[in-house]
């Protein structure tokens, strides 16, 4: 493995490729802020053999303290507002927020106004929007990979 | 259609004196508790009961001075229903004291059970969990690694869907019910459609019964595949998890090929069905289902002979039959505990003629029994689908049934158990809606099953039930 890494580095130097200024991986923390569980079911399958996002350096991490991206699903309910903000505050910078699914984007929200805070955008700066009800695993994969390839400027 | 299909809901208005004895008498004559709701106008609390043949009964009691007698001592399964009604409608249940808040998130000592003793301490988990999991808070009272008691605080995702549906048309109400949960979208939608059709005086055509049964079984197939993967994940068996996650993906692709949606969203409507599936699609679906069946059977065989997995499953998270009965456990979890009941066996509005509930031989209510139960139900669903998908599916409409009535009750076997939907309709408008899902019925059983086990086994016990949070929170 070490040999392989050294070879890759030599190859990169020989070909005069630019040195990557950041590792090509992203750690994702998912927060369900009030979804119907559809986005979770599809997000789970992005790790399945058909998509296997781990091979692109993408992984779900257990703590927001380890995360680069906060991936939020669901219309934010009044009871999930505080946990969501606490998770965001716990993340190291630079950090990104991705809103996953139509509810998180505030489209066709269902529920009573007293129980919903509204779309993620009303609480956090959203960098990536993934629409769909729910978005399919390949759409989720594509959107997150774009974040790796072309990170938004700070 | 059979008589029961269009039989009206039997409604009993009990006096405050006779309420508890009426409830007791019904429970003693084969009726099962199916939920409790506050009727439109908030002046009546009504208990729903279901019989094995699919008929339904309501026992109502007037709210006086904000109070009704509690039935939680007669029906422990009504515990969460009463707590919810207390939080959402301000009803006081006399005899249910202290009534711990369940929807309202208040300070810790009001919603948890006091646990005292040497070295007892609490472990708090959630609402945000370590993996891709829905939001909910668990408070474990433990000594060392041993769980003494578990208090679950859900309703973090409470969106007020039922309340928001009030005042709208019956068709509009379907959107709220279908979005309650993606995992049980068809089961919830069919339960709601049945309730509305009963209230509107409609019965299903044979084709409508067949289409809905197909959809329900397609939903069960992907859910059971997903739940088998989840148990593998629960013990850290990546190979089993990935194998069955891959099969889940294939099942969802099949759903999309047949209906245009991976979760079968938008396939159920009140008073008919618009789904059309041609002969070629049916043939392709039959081929894929047979392939899925073979692949799942092969995958299952490897799990059966995987010692590291099988060693973890027996005698963990045990729910005995008497406890399942007491707690009102439903679905695969109840059948795995030897409570062999399945709403499908008495579903006159669906095409389950001749259906017999499957139950594992070793139905002793542990994680292994629930795990094995999923597999045999999966084989059963594949067989049902093979039988049902024998010809193209055509758009169809419901047929006139019994006289319209103010309240309809729909009861459907979701992948997680009996789901009951009560709808009160006036002039086509939803006046009250209550959806009591299989997950809702089973959460107290999860808490019961966890007690006495080791804390590190909780994820496995939880996965063996694999309940939805969204279905409960609504």
Coordinates of C-alpha atoms in Angstrom, one line a residue, chain A:
Chain A
X1 CA 0.0 0.0 0.0
X2 CA 2.8 2.4 1.0
X3 CA 4.6 1.6 -2.3
X4 CA 1.5 2.4 -4.2
X5 CA 1.1 5.8 -2.5
X6 CA 4.8 6.6 -3.2
X7 CA 4.3 5.6 -6.8
X8 CA 1.3 7.7 -7.1
X9 CA 3.1 10.7 -5.7
X10 CA 6.0 10.2 -8.1
X11 CA 3.6 9.8 -11.0
X12 CA 1.9 13.1 -10.0
X13 CA 5.3 14.9 -9.8
X14 CA 6.5 13.4 -13.1
X15 CA 3.4 14.5 -14.9
X16 CA 3.6 18.0 -13.3
X17 CA 0.2 17.6 -11.8
X18 CA -0.8 20.3 -9.3
X19 CA -0.4 19.2 -5.7
X20 CA -3.9 18.7 -4.2
X21 CA -4.4 21.4 -1.6
X22 CA -7.0 19.3 0.2
X23 CA -7.7 15.7 0.7
X24 CA -10.2 14.3 -1.7
X25 CA -12.7 13.1 0.9
X26 CA -15.6 14.4 2.8
X27 CA -17.0 13.4 6.2
X28 CA -20.7 13.7 6.4
X29 CA -23.0 14.0 9.4
X30 CA -26.6 13.3 8.7
X31 CA -29.4 15.0 10.7
X32 CA -33.0 14.0 10.3
X33 CA -34.8 17.2 11.2
X34 CA -38.3 15.8 10.5
X35 CA -38.4 13.6 7.4
X36 CA -40.7 10.8 6.4
X37 CA -37.7 8.4 6.5
X38 CA -37.6 8.2 2.7
X39 CA -34.5 10.3 2.4
X40 CA -32.8 8.2 5.1
X41 CA -33.7 5.0 3.3
X42 CA -32.2 6.3 0.1
X43 CA -29.2 7.8 1.8
X44 CA -28.5 4.4 3.5
X45 CA -28.4 2.8 0.1
X46 CA -25.7 5.2 -1.2
X47 CA -23.4 3.0 0.9
X48 CA -24.8 -0.2 -0.7
X49 CA -22.9 -2.2 -3.4
X50 CA -24.8 -0.4 -6.2
X51 CA -23.3 3.0 -5.3
X52 CA -20.7 2.4 -2.7
X53 CA -19.9 6.1 -2.0
X54 CA -17.0 5.1 0.3
X55 CA -14.9 4.4 -2.8
X56 CA -15.0 8.2 -3.5
X57 CA -13.9 9.1 0.0
X58 CA -17.3 9.8 1.3
X59 CA -18.4 8.5 4.6
X60 CA -21.0 9.1 7.2
X61 CA -19.4 9.9 10.5
X62 CA -20.8 9.5 14.0
X63 CA -20.2 13.0 15.3
X64 CA -20.6 16.5 13.9
X65 CA -17.2 17.2 15.4
X66 CA -15.7 14.9 12.7
X67 CA -17.8 16.2 9.9
X68 CA -17.2 18.5 6.9
X69 CA -20.8 18.4 5.7
X70 CA -24.1 18.6 7.6
X71 CA -26.6 16.7 5.5
X72 CA -30.1 17.7 6.7
X73 CA -33.3 15.9 5.7
X74 CA -36.9 16.8 6.4
X75 CA -38.9 20.0 7.1
X76 CA -37.3 21.2 10.3
X77 CA -39.8 20.5 13.1
X78 CA -40.0 22.8 16.1
X79 CA -38.7 19.9 18.3
X80 CA -35.6 19.3 16.0
X81 CA -34.7 22.9 15.6
X82 CA -32.4 23.1 18.7
X83 CA -30.7 19.7 18.1
X84 CA -30.0 20.7 14.5
X85 CA -28.4 24.0 15.6
X86 CA -26.4 22.3 18.3
X87 CA -25.0 19.8 15.7
X88 CA -24.1 22.6 13.3
X89 CA -22.4 24.6 16.1
X90 CA -20.3 21.5 17.0
X91 CA -18.8 21.2 13.5
X92 CA -15.3 22.5 12.8
X93 CA -14.8 25.0 10.0
X94 CA -14.8 25.0 7.1
X95 CA -18.2 23.4 7.1
X96 CA -20.9 22.9 4.5
X97 CA -24.6 22.3 4.8
X98 CA -26.5 20.2 2.3
X99 CA -30.3 20.1 2.2
X100 CA -31.5 16.7 1.1
X101 CA -35.0 16.2 -0.3
X102 CA -38.0 18.4 -1.1
X103 CA -39.0 18.9 2.6
X104 CA -35.6 20.2 3.6
X105 CA -35.9 22.6 0.6
X106 CA -39.3 23.8 1.8
X107 CA -41.2 22.4 -1.1
X108 CA -44.8 21.2 -0.5
X109 CA -44.4 21.2 3.3
X110 CA -47.1 19.3 5.1
X111 CA -48.0 19.9 8.8
X112 CA -49.2 22.5 11.1
X113 CA -47.3 25.8 11.4
X114 CA -46.9 25.3 15.1
X115 CA -45.0 22.1 14.6
X116 CA -42.7 23.2 11.7
X117 CA -40.0 25.8 11.7
X118 CA -39.6 25.7 8.0
X119 CA -37.0 24.7 5.4
X120 CA -33.3 24.3 6.5
X121 CA -32.5 27.6 4.8
X122 CA -34.3 29.6 7.4
X123 CA -31.9 28.3 10.0
X124 CA -28.6 27.5 8.3
X125 CA -26.6 28.6 5.2
X126 CA -27.4 25.9 2.6
X127 CA -24.6 25.2 0.1
X128 CA -26.0 22.2 -1.7
X129 CA -29.6 21.5 -2.6
X130 CA -30.7 18.0 -3.5
X131 CA -34.3 17.9 -4.7
X132 CA -36.6 14.9 -5.0
X133 CA -39.2 13.1 -3.0
X134 CA -37.0 11.3 -2.0
X135 CA -33.9 11.9 -4.2
X136 CA -32.7 8.6 -5.6
X137 CA -29.3 7.3 -4.3
X138 CA -27.6 8.2 -7.6
X139 CA -28.9 11.8 -7.4
X140 CA -27.6 12.0 -3.8
X141 CA -24.3 10.6 -4.8
X142 CA -23.9 12.9 -7.8
X143 CA -24.7 16.0 -5.7
X144 CA -22.3 15.1 -2.9
X145 CA -19.5 14.2 -5.4
X146 CA -19.9 17.6 -7.0
X147 CA -19.2 19.1 -3.6
X148 CA -15.9 17.1 -3.5
X149 CA -14.8 18.1 -7.0
X150 CA -15.9 21.7 -6.8
X151 CA -16.1 22.9 -3.3
X152 CA -17.9 26.2 -2.9
X153 CA -15.6 29.1 -1.8
X154 CA -15.7 30.1 1.8

